[in-house]
Each structure stands twice: as C-alpha cells, then as structure tokens.
CSV table of C-alpha atoms and ligand atoms in Angstrom, one decimal:
chain,number,residue,atom,x,y,z
A,289,MET,CA,91.4,86.1,82.2
A,290,LYS,CA,94.0,83.5,82.9
A,291,ASN,CA,95.8,83.5,86.3
A,292,ILE,CA,97.6,86.9,86.8
A,293,LYS,CA,100.7,86.8,89.1
A,294,SER,CA,102.2,89.9,90.8
A,295,ILE,CA,105.4,91.0,89.1
A,296,ASN,CA,106.3,93.2,92.1
A,297,SER,CA,109.6,91.2,92.6
A,298,GLU,CA,110.4,91.6,88.9
A,299,LEU,CA,110.3,95.5,89.4
A,300,SER,CA,111.9,95.9,92.7
A,301,THR,CA,114.0,94.1,95.1
A,302,ARG,CA,113.4,96.6,97.9
A,303,LYS,CA,110.6,96.8,100.1
A,304,ALA,CA,107.4,98.4,98.4
A,305,PRO,CA,106.4,100.9,97.1
A,306,ILE,CA,108.1,100.2,93.6
A,307,ILE,CA,109.6,103.4,92.1
A,308,ILE,CA,109.9,103.9,88.5
A,309,SER,CA,111.4,107.2,87.5
A,310,GLY,CA,113.3,109.1,84.8
A,311,PRO,CA,112.5,112.0,82.2
A,312,CYS,CA,109.3,112.2,80.3
A,313,SER,CA,111.7,112.0,77.2
A,314,ALA,CA,115.1,111.2,76.5
A,315,GLU,CA,116.5,114.5,75.0
A,316,SER,CA,120.3,114.2,74.8
A,317,GLU,CA,122.8,111.7,76.1
A,318,GLU,CA,124.0,114.2,78.6
A,319,GLN,CA,120.5,114.9,79.9
A,320,LEU,CA,119.5,111.2,80.2
A,321,ILE,CA,122.6,110.0,81.7
A,322,SER,CA,123.1,112.6,84.3
A,323,THR,CA,119.3,112.4,85.3
A,324,CYS,CA,119.5,108.6,85.6
A,325,LYS,CA,122.8,108.7,87.7
A,326,LEU,CA,121.3,111.1,90.1
A,327,LEU,CA,118.2,108.9,90.3
A,328,ALA,CA,120.3,105.8,90.9
A,329,ASP,CA,122.3,107.7,93.7
A,330,THR,CA,119.0,108.3,95.6
A,331,LYS,CA,118.8,104.6,96.2
A,332,LYS,CA,115.0,105.0,96.1
A,333,VAL,CA,114.5,104.2,92.5
A,334,ASP,CA,114.0,100.7,91.1
A,335,VAL,CA,113.5,101.3,87.3
A,336,LEU,CA,114.6,104.0,85.0
A,337,ARG,CA,112.0,105.3,82.5
A,338,ALA,CA,112.4,107.3,79.4
A,339,GLY,CA,110.2,108.3,76.4
A,340,ILE,CA,112.0,107.5,73.2
A,341,TRP,CA,109.1,108.0,70.8
A,342,LYS,CA,106.7,110.7,72.0
A,343,PRO,CA,103.0,110.5,71.2
A,344,ARG,CA,102.1,114.2,70.8
A,345,THR,CA,98.7,115.7,70.4
A,346,LYS,CA,99.7,117.9,67.4
A,347,PRO,CA,102.6,117.5,64.9
A,348,GLY,CA,105.6,119.7,65.2
A,349,SER,CA,106.3,119.6,68.7
A,350,PHE,CA,109.1,117.4,70.0
A,351,GLU,CA,108.5,113.8,69.0
A,352,GLY,CA,111.4,112.1,70.8
A,353,VAL,CA,114.9,111.3,69.7
A,354,GLY,CA,114.1,107.9,68.3
A,355,ALA,CA,116.1,104.8,68.4
A,356,GLU,CA,119.4,106.7,69.1
A,357,GLY,CA,118.1,107.3,72.7
A,358,LEU,CA,117.9,103.6,73.3
A,359,LYS,CA,121.7,103.5,73.2
A,360,TRP,CA,121.9,106.3,75.9
A,361,LEU,CA,119.4,104.4,78.0
A,362,ALA,CA,121.5,101.1,77.6
A,363,GLU,CA,124.5,103.1,78.8
A,364,ALA,CA,122.5,104.5,81.8
A,365,LYS,CA,121.6,100.9,82.7
A,366,LYS,CA,125.2,99.9,82.5
A,367,GLU,CA,126.3,102.7,84.7
A,368,THR,CA,123.5,102.5,87.3
A,369,GLY,CA,122.6,98.7,87.3
A,370,LEU,CA,119.1,99.8,87.2
A,371,LYS,CA,116.4,98.1,85.0
A,372,THR,CA,115.0,100.2,82.2
A,373,ALA,CA,111.6,100.8,80.8
A,374,VAL,CA,110.3,102.5,77.5
A,375,GLU,CA,107.0,103.2,75.9
A,376,VAL,CA,106.4,101.2,72.7
A,377,ALA,CA,103.6,102.0,70.4
A,378,ASN,CA,104.2,99.8,67.4
A,379,VAL,CA,106.0,96.8,66.3
A,380,LYS,CA,109.0,98.7,65.1
A,381,HIS,CA,109.5,100.2,68.5
A,382,VAL,CA,109.1,96.8,70.1
A,383,TYR,CA,111.9,95.3,67.9
A,384,SER,CA,114.3,98.3,68.5
A,385,ALA,CA,113.7,98.3,72.3
A,386,LEU,CA,114.3,94.5,72.5
A,387,LYS,CA,117.6,94.9,70.4
A,388,HIS,CA,118.8,97.5,72.9
A,389,ASN,CA,118.0,95.2,76.0
A,390,VAL,CA,115.3,97.2,77.5
A,391,ASP,CA,113.9,95.3,80.5
A,392,ILE,CA,110.4,96.6,80.5
A,393,LEU,CA,108.1,97.8,77.8
A,394,TRP,CA,105.0,99.9,78.5
A,395,LEU,CA,102.2,100.6,76.2
A,396,GLY,CA,101.0,104.2,76.5
A,397,ALA,CA,97.4,105.4,77.1
A,398,ARG,CA,97.0,106.3,73.3
A,399,THR,CA,98.1,102.6,72.5
A,400,THR,CA,96.0,100.7,75.0
A,401,VAL,CA,93.0,102.6,73.5
A,402,ASN,CA,93.4,100.7,70.3
A,403,PRO,CA,93.0,96.9,70.2
A,404,PHE,CA,94.6,96.8,66.7
A,405,SER,CA,97.8,98.3,68.1
A,406,VAL,CA,97.7,96.2,71.3
A,407,GLN,CA,97.3,93.0,69.2
A,408,GLU,CA,100.1,93.8,66.9
A,409,ILE,CA,102.4,94.4,69.8
A,410,ALA,CA,101.3,91.3,71.5
A,411,ASP,CA,102.0,89.3,68.3
A,412,ALA,CA,105.4,90.7,68.1
A,413,LEU,CA,106.1,89.6,71.8
A,414,GLU,CA,105.1,86.0,71.3
A,415,GLY,CA,107.8,83.9,72.8
A,416,VAL,CA,109.8,86.8,74.2
A,417,ASP,CA,110.7,86.9,77.9
A,418,ILE,CA,110.0,90.4,78.9
A,419,THR,CA,107.9,92.5,81.4
A,420,VAL,CA,105.0,94.6,79.9
A,421,LEU,CA,103.1,97.3,81.7
A,422,LEU,CA,99.9,98.7,80.3
A,423,LYS,CA,98.8,102.1,80.9
A,424,ASN,CA,94.9,102.6,81.1
A,425,PRO,CA,93.3,103.8,77.9
A,426,ILE,CA,92.7,107.4,77.6
A,427,ASN,CA,89.0,107.1,78.0
A,428,PRO,CA,87.5,105.6,81.2
A,429,ASP,CA,86.8,102.0,79.8
A,430,LEU,CA,87.7,99.4,82.1
A,431,ALA,CA,86.9,96.5,79.7
A,432,LEU,CA,89.3,98.0,77.2
A,433,TRP,CA,92.2,98.0,79.7
A,434,GLU,CA,91.4,94.5,80.8
A,435,GLY,CA,91.3,93.4,77.2
A,436,GLY,CA,94.8,94.9,76.5
A,437,VAL,CA,96.1,92.8,79.5
A,438,GLU,CA,94.3,89.8,78.2
A,439,ARG,CA,95.9,90.2,74.7
A,440,ILE,CA,99.4,90.5,76.1
A,441,LEU,CA,98.9,87.4,78.4
A,442,LYS,CA,97.5,85.5,75.5
A,443,ALA,CA,100.7,86.1,73.5
A,444,GLY,CA,102.4,84.0,76.3
A,445,VAL,CA,104.0,87.0,78.1
A,446,ASP,CA,103.0,86.5,81.8
A,447,LYS,CA,105.0,89.2,83.5
A,448,VAL,CA,102.2,91.8,83.0
A,449,GLY,CA,101.2,94.9,85.2
A,450,VAL,CA,99.2,98.0,84.8
A,451,ILE,CA,99.9,101.7,85.2
A,452,HIS,CA,97.0,104.0,86.2
A,453,ARG,CA,97.6,107.5,84.6
A,454,GLY,CA,94.2,109.0,84.8
A,455,PHE,CA,91.5,109.5,82.1
A,456,SER,CA,91.0,112.3,79.5
A,457,LYS,CA,88.6,115.0,80.2
A,458,TYR,CA,86.6,117.7,78.6
A,459,GLY,CA,86.3,121.0,80.5
A,460,GLU,CA,87.8,122.3,83.6
A,461,SER,CA,89.5,120.1,86.2
A,462,ASN,CA,92.2,120.4,88.7
A,463,TYR,CA,93.9,117.5,87.0
A,464,ARG,CA,95.4,117.0,83.6
A,465,ASN,CA,93.8,113.4,83.7
A,466,PRO,CA,91.4,113.0,86.5
A,467,PRO,CA,92.2,109.8,88.3
A,468,LEU,CA,88.6,108.3,88.7
A,469,TRP,CA,89.9,105.9,91.3
A,470,ARG,CA,86.9,103.6,91.1
A,471,ILE,CA,88.1,102.2,87.7
A,472,PRO,CA,91.7,101.0,88.8
A,473,ILE,CA,90.0,100.0,92.2
A,474,GLU,CA,87.6,97.7,90.2
A,475,LEU,CA,90.4,96.2,88.2
A,476,LYS,CA,92.3,95.3,91.5
A,477,HIS,CA,89.0,93.9,92.7
A,478,ARG,CA,88.9,91.6,89.8
A,479,TYR,CA,92.4,90.6,89.8
A,480,PRO,CA,93.9,91.1,93.2
A,481,GLU,CA,97.3,89.8,92.3
A,482,LEU,CA,97.8,92.2,89.4
A,483,THR,CA,100.7,94.6,89.9
A,484,MET,CA,99.3,98.2,89.9
A,485,ILE,CA,101.5,101.2,89.5
A,486,CYS,CA,100.1,104.8,89.6
A,487,ASP,CA,101.5,107.6,87.5
A,488,PRO,CA,100.8,110.8,89.4
A,489,SER,CA,102.7,112.8,86.9
A,490,HIS,CA,100.2,112.3,84.1
A,491,ILE,CA,97.4,112.5,86.5
A,492,CYS,CA,98.4,115.8,88.0
A,493,GLY,CA,100.1,117.6,84.9
A,494,LYS,CA,101.7,119.8,87.6
A,495,ARG,CA,104.1,119.4,90.4
A,496,ASP,CA,102.0,120.8,93.4
A,497,THR,CA,99.5,118.0,93.7
A,498,LEU,CA,101.9,115.1,92.9
A,499,LEU,CA,102.4,114.3,96.6
A,500,GLU,CA,98.8,114.0,97.5
A,501,ILE,CA,98.0,111.8,94.5
A,502,SER,CA,100.9,109.6,95.3
A,503,GLN,CA,99.9,109.3,98.8
A,504,GLU,CA,96.3,108.5,97.7
A,505,ALA,CA,97.7,105.7,95.5
A,506,LEU,CA,99.6,104.1,98.2
A,507,ASP,CA,96.7,104.4,100.6
A,508,LEU,CA,94.5,102.6,97.9
A,509,ASN,CA,97.0,99.8,98.0
A,510,PHE,CA,98.9,100.5,94.7
A,511,ASP,CA,102.3,98.6,94.5
A,512,GLY,CA,104.4,101.6,93.2
A,513,LEU,CA,104.5,104.9,91.4
A,514,MET,CA,105.9,106.1,88.2
A,515,LEU,CA,107.1,109.7,88.6
A,516,GLU,CA,108.7,111.8,85.8
A,517,SER,CA,112.1,113.3,86.8
A,518,HIS,CA,114.4,115.5,84.9
A,519,ILE,CA,117.7,117.1,85.7
A,520,ASN,CA,116.3,120.5,84.7
A,521,PRO,CA,112.5,120.2,84.5
A,522,ASP,CA,111.9,123.9,83.5
A,523,VAL,CA,113.6,123.3,80.2
A,524,ALA,CA,112.3,119.9,79.4
A,525,LEU,CA,111.2,119.4,75.8
A,526,SER,CA,107.8,117.7,77.0
A,527,ASP,CA,105.8,117.7,80.1
A,528,ALA,CA,108.0,120.4,81.8
A,529,SER,CA,105.3,121.5,84.3
A,530,GLN,CA,105.1,118.0,85.9
A,531,GLN,CA,108.6,116.8,86.1
A,532,VAL,CA,110.6,117.2,89.4
A,533,THR,CA,114.4,117.1,89.8
A,534,PRO,CA,115.9,114.0,91.3
A,535,ALA,CA,116.4,116.0,94.6
A,536,ASP,CA,112.7,116.9,94.7
A,537,LEU,CA,111.8,113.3,94.0
A,538,VAL,CA,113.6,112.3,97.1
A,539,LYS,CA,111.7,115.0,99.1
A,540,LEU,CA,108.4,113.7,97.8
A,541,ILE,CA,109.3,110.0,98.5
A,542,ASP,CA,110.4,110.9,102.1
A,543,LYS,CA,107.1,112.6,102.8
A,544,LEU,CA,104.9,109.6,101.7
A,545,ILE,CA,103.4,107.7,104.7
A,546,ILE,CA,103.7,104.0,104.3
A,547,ARG,CA,100.8,102.7,106.3
A,548,LYS,CA,100.8,99.3,107.9
A,549,SER,CA,97.5,97.6,108.2
A,550,LYS,CA,97.0,96.2,111.8
A,551,LEU,CA,94.5,93.8,110.5
A,552,PRO,CA,95.5,90.1,110.8
A,553,ASN,CA,95.4,89.6,107.0
A,554,ALA,CA,97.4,92.8,106.4
A,555,GLY,CA,98.6,93.3,102.7
A,556,LYS,CA,96.6,90.2,101.7
A,557,ASN,CA,94.0,92.5,100.0
A,558,THR,CA,91.0,91.0,101.8
A,559,ALA,CA,87.4,91.6,100.9
A,560,LEU,CA,87.3,94.0,103.9
A,561,ASP,CA,90.3,96.1,102.5
A,562,ARG,CA,88.7,96.4,99.0
A,563,LEU,CA,85.3,97.4,100.6
A,564,ARG,CA,87.1,100.1,102.7
A,565,GLU,CA,89.0,101.3,99.7
A,566,THR,CA,85.6,101.8,97.9
A,567,ILE,CA,84.2,103.6,101.0
A,568,ASN,CA,87.2,106.0,101.0
A,569,VAL,CA,86.7,106.9,97.4
A,570,LEU,CA,83.0,107.4,97.7
A,571,ASP,CA,83.4,109.5,100.8
A,572,SER,CA,86.0,111.6,99.0
A,573,GLU,CA,83.6,112.1,96.1
A,574,LEU,CA,80.6,113.0,98.6
A,575,ILE,CA,82.9,115.8,99.9
A,576,ASP,CA,83.7,117.2,96.5
A,577,LEU,CA,80.1,117.0,95.5
A,578,LEU,CA,79.1,118.8,98.7
A,579,SER,CA,81.7,121.4,98.1
A,580,LYS,CA,80.4,122.0,94.5
A,581,ARG,CA,76.9,122.1,95.8
A,582,MET,CA,77.8,124.7,98.2
A,583,GLU,CA,79.5,126.8,95.6
A,584,THR,CA,76.4,126.6,93.4
A,585,SER,CA,74.2,127.8,96.3
A,586,ASP,CA,76.5,130.7,96.8
A,587,LYS,CA,76.0,131.7,93.3
A,588,ILE,CA,72.3,131.5,93.8
A,589,GLY,CA,72.8,133.8,96.8
A,590,GLU,CA,74.5,136.4,94.7
A,591,TYR,CA,71.8,136.2,92.2
A,592,LYS,CA,69.0,136.5,94.7
A,593,LYS,CA,70.9,139.5,96.3
A,594,GLU,CA,71.3,141.3,93.0
A,595,ASN,CA,67.6,140.7,92.1
A,596,ASN,CA,66.3,141.3,95.5
A,597,ILE,CA,64.8,137.9,95.8
A,598,LYS,CA,64.0,136.3,99.3
A,599,ILE,CA,66.2,133.4,100.2
A,600,LEU,CA,63.5,131.0,101.1
A,601,GLN,CA,61.3,129.7,98.3
A,602,THR,CA,59.3,126.9,100.1
A,603,SER,CA,57.9,125.5,96.8
A,604,ARG,CA,61.5,125.1,95.5
A,605,TRP,CA,62.4,123.2,98.6
A,606,ASP,CA,59.3,121.0,98.4
A,607,GLU,CA,60.2,120.2,94.9
A,608,ILE,CA,63.9,119.2,95.7
A,609,LEU,CA,62.9,117.1,98.8
A,610,ASN,CA,60.2,115.2,96.8
A,611,THR,CA,62.3,114.4,93.9
A,612,SER,CA,65.1,113.2,96.1
A,613,ILE,CA,62.9,111.1,98.3
A,614,LYS,CA,61.5,109.4,95.1
A,615,GLN,CA,65.0,108.9,93.7
A,616,GLY,CA,66.2,107.6,97.0
A,617,LYS,CA,63.5,105.1,97.4
A,618,ALA,CA,64.1,103.6,94.0
A,619,LYS,CA,67.7,103.1,95.2
A,620,GLY,CA,66.8,101.5,98.4
A,621,LEU,CA,67.3,104.6,100.8
A,622,ASP,CA,65.0,105.4,103.6
A,623,GLU,CA,62.7,108.5,103.2
A,624,LYS,CA,63.6,109.7,106.9
A,625,PHE,CA,67.4,109.3,106.1
A,626,ILE,CA,66.9,111.5,102.9
A,627,ILE,CA,65.0,114.1,104.8
A,628,LYS,CA,67.6,114.3,107.5
A,629,VAL,CA,70.6,114.6,104.9
A,630,LEU,CA,68.9,117.1,102.6
A,631,THR,CA,67.5,119.2,105.5
A,632,ASN,CA,71.1,119.6,106.9
A,633,ILE,CA,72.4,120.5,103.4
A,634,HIS,CA,69.5,122.9,102.9
A,635,ILE,CA,70.2,124.7,106.2
A,636,GLU,CA,73.8,125.1,105.4
A,637,SER,CA,72.9,126.6,102.0
A,638,ILE,CA,70.4,129.1,103.6
A,639,THR,CA,73.0,130.1,106.2
A,640,ARG,CA,75.6,130.8,103.5
A,641,GLN,CA,73.2,132.6,101.3
A,642,ASN,CA,72.1,134.7,104.3
A,643,ASP,CA,75.7,135.7,104.9
A,644,ILE,CA,76.1,136.6,101.3
A,645,MET,CA,72.9,138.7,101.2
A,646,ASN,CA,73.7,140.7,104.3
A,647,SER,CA,77.5,140.9,104.0
A,648,ASP,CA,77.3,144.6,103.5
A,649,ILE,CA,74.8,145.5,106.2
A,650,GLU,CA,76.5,147.1,109.1
A,651,VAL,CA,75.7,145.6,112.5
A,652,HIS,CA,75.2,148.2,115.2
A,653,GLN,CA,75.4,147.2,118.9
B,111,PEP,C1,104.5,109.4,79.2
B,111,PEP,O1,104.6,108.4,80.0
B,111,PEP,O2,105.4,110.1,78.9
B,111,PEP,C2,103.3,109.4,78.4
B,111,PEP,C3,103.2,109.9,77.2
B,111,PEP,O3,102.3,108.8,79.1
B,111,PEP,P1,100.7,108.5,78.7
B,111,PEP,O4,100.6,107.5,77.7
B,111,PEP,O5,100.2,108.3,80.0
B,111,PEP,O6,100.1,109.8,78.2
B,112,MN,MN1,105.4,112.5,80.0
C-alpha cells in the first residue's frame, strides 16, 4: 500500500485525542442543530457526525431522513464552525454529501465489507479533495479492511483514516460488536502512520461500558474516538441505548486518562510500544479465559454435587495434563512451565469445587 500519512491534523486542531461526535441519525432540524450546538459548546469536539442514510438490519425501521438532513448538517457546520462527517454507502450519497460541503465521508461496516461498493465510491472520489474514514468490515477480516483503504488511496484520495467499530458476533457477548483488538493493532503495526479512531458506541451497544472501551482505545494508542451523542438519547430513532447526552459525553471525556509515555521515543509508536500493546491485549484475553475456565469448573462442581461424584478424578487430570504438554511442546513451550501453570489452575478449580460441594455443610466448632 502506498505511503499512508497521518490525518490527525485534518481532523483536529487541538491536542489529541480527536473527538468525533453527533447523533447516530439526523432526525429533525431541531434535534440535529440543538445537539450539535451543545456539542460545540463543550469545546471538546472536533468533528460533528450524523447518519443521513441508515443501514438497518430489517426494512421498516427508521432508515434516515435522506438528503434533506444534509441541509441541516450544513447549517450546524455554519453555526458551530466545526467540520462535519456523514456515512456514504453508494455513489448517490457521495454526490449529495459533496454538494452539501460535508468535510469527511465515512464508509460504514456494511460498505467496507463489499469491495464492489468500496470501488464504486473510490471511483466517484477520483480527483476530489476530501477526507475519508473507513470503518472495519462487519466480519473480522483485516485484509478486507486494508483492501478498502487501498482502493480509496488508489483513487488519489490521500487523506484516509480508519474507524474501529468492532466485529459482528454470533451468540452471547457483553458487546454489541466485540472489539477483537488484535485486528486494529495489527493494522497499526503494518501502517504506523495511519490515523485510527475507535467507535466505542457501536462496539458497546450500551452506555455503561463506553468509558472502559474508550480508555482501552486510548491506552492502545488510538488517535481518537467517535462517540454518538443525542440531545435526548432515550427517544432516539436509532441506537437509543448507546447514545449519550452532550453533558454525559463531557463527563466521559473528562474521566479519560491520557497517559504520557516516559520512554524517550514517546508517541513515536516504536517497536517496543507495539509489542507492549500486544502483551496487554493477550494478558487481558488470558484473564477472560481463566474466568471462563473457572465458571466452567464451577458448573462441573454443581454437577458432581448433584450426582454425588468425587471431586478428584486422577485419570481425567492426567489426560488434561498430557494433552496440554503435547500441545505446548508443539508450540515451543517448556513442559515444566505447562505443568506449573496447569497445576495452579487445577488447584484453584478443586478449591472452588470443594466450596461448592460443601456449601451447605454446617461447620461445628
Ligand atoms: C453508525 O455509525 O451509525 C453506523 C451505522 O455504524 P456501523 O457502520 O459501524 O454499523
Ligand atoms: Mn449508530
């Protein structure tokens, strides 16, 4: 991919992090302008966002106000002096947005996933001086995300950045779109200059985890955040449960810790920084896995209790140990190390199962 330059200064004139905010959807002139004015008053927002055409899972729900909303956004830009951003999913959207002087176009997750759509948009942008942000595709496919960036760059648009909004899932998860941090981290690894924004709103799908995901993004060296904000989130026509009022946005931003690296090459995204980011993510995954493992042993404890089975089944323990030693060896891990780690995990499981099995036994002194 040809040289990618940071577009941080295109998006923000303040010190990082870049903040992009605005409602999920433009709903009415009043809703959009009043939200945008409040956001501008916070002095913490760099770019106003609004969805004009909404990609909805099923037809019949609110599909956006269409080009009419671009006039309101242009008005919001005039009144606040802030830059504006909208999602474009086809060539018609691109032409409408350009006609209404939108500063930044973003491609949504359902567009980046389709190379035909990205190419059509790229062709329409040939020779246009505009900033483009690409959300990750809905599925965890780094090459597809990279390919999207490449198509836009090839059209001659060099102000390109990306937005990480998490990846679609099947089954239960605490997140609407689990972040799978390793994917954006690998992208940053390959293109250290690429501007990366995190979109905690679409990762979380609800308000209570927005702060922790925003903080994690900043700790992972993201350049900024895209956070949905609505003057009255509870009655929003789309994504009501994840939007926050402008006042709550300020509270969230003020709680963020901006860490300053004390290393000599601070902020230069050195190889050490990148390796440490990877370690942080892996450690956090280890903790998640350990917690899931203990939950499962607790369930086994309940089962053993109900069926009157002894906790310790040595043959089962031998089986676990041998399989893991073999797997570990194949992956370059020392046998003694595997035994140490698994023995500790096993002891903890037994202690927990013991507590479960004896939870209703009275202890007499
Ligand atoms: C949005 O930004 O409102 C949106 C629809 O996002 P995504 O493409 O990430 O689903
Ligand atoms: Mn949304």
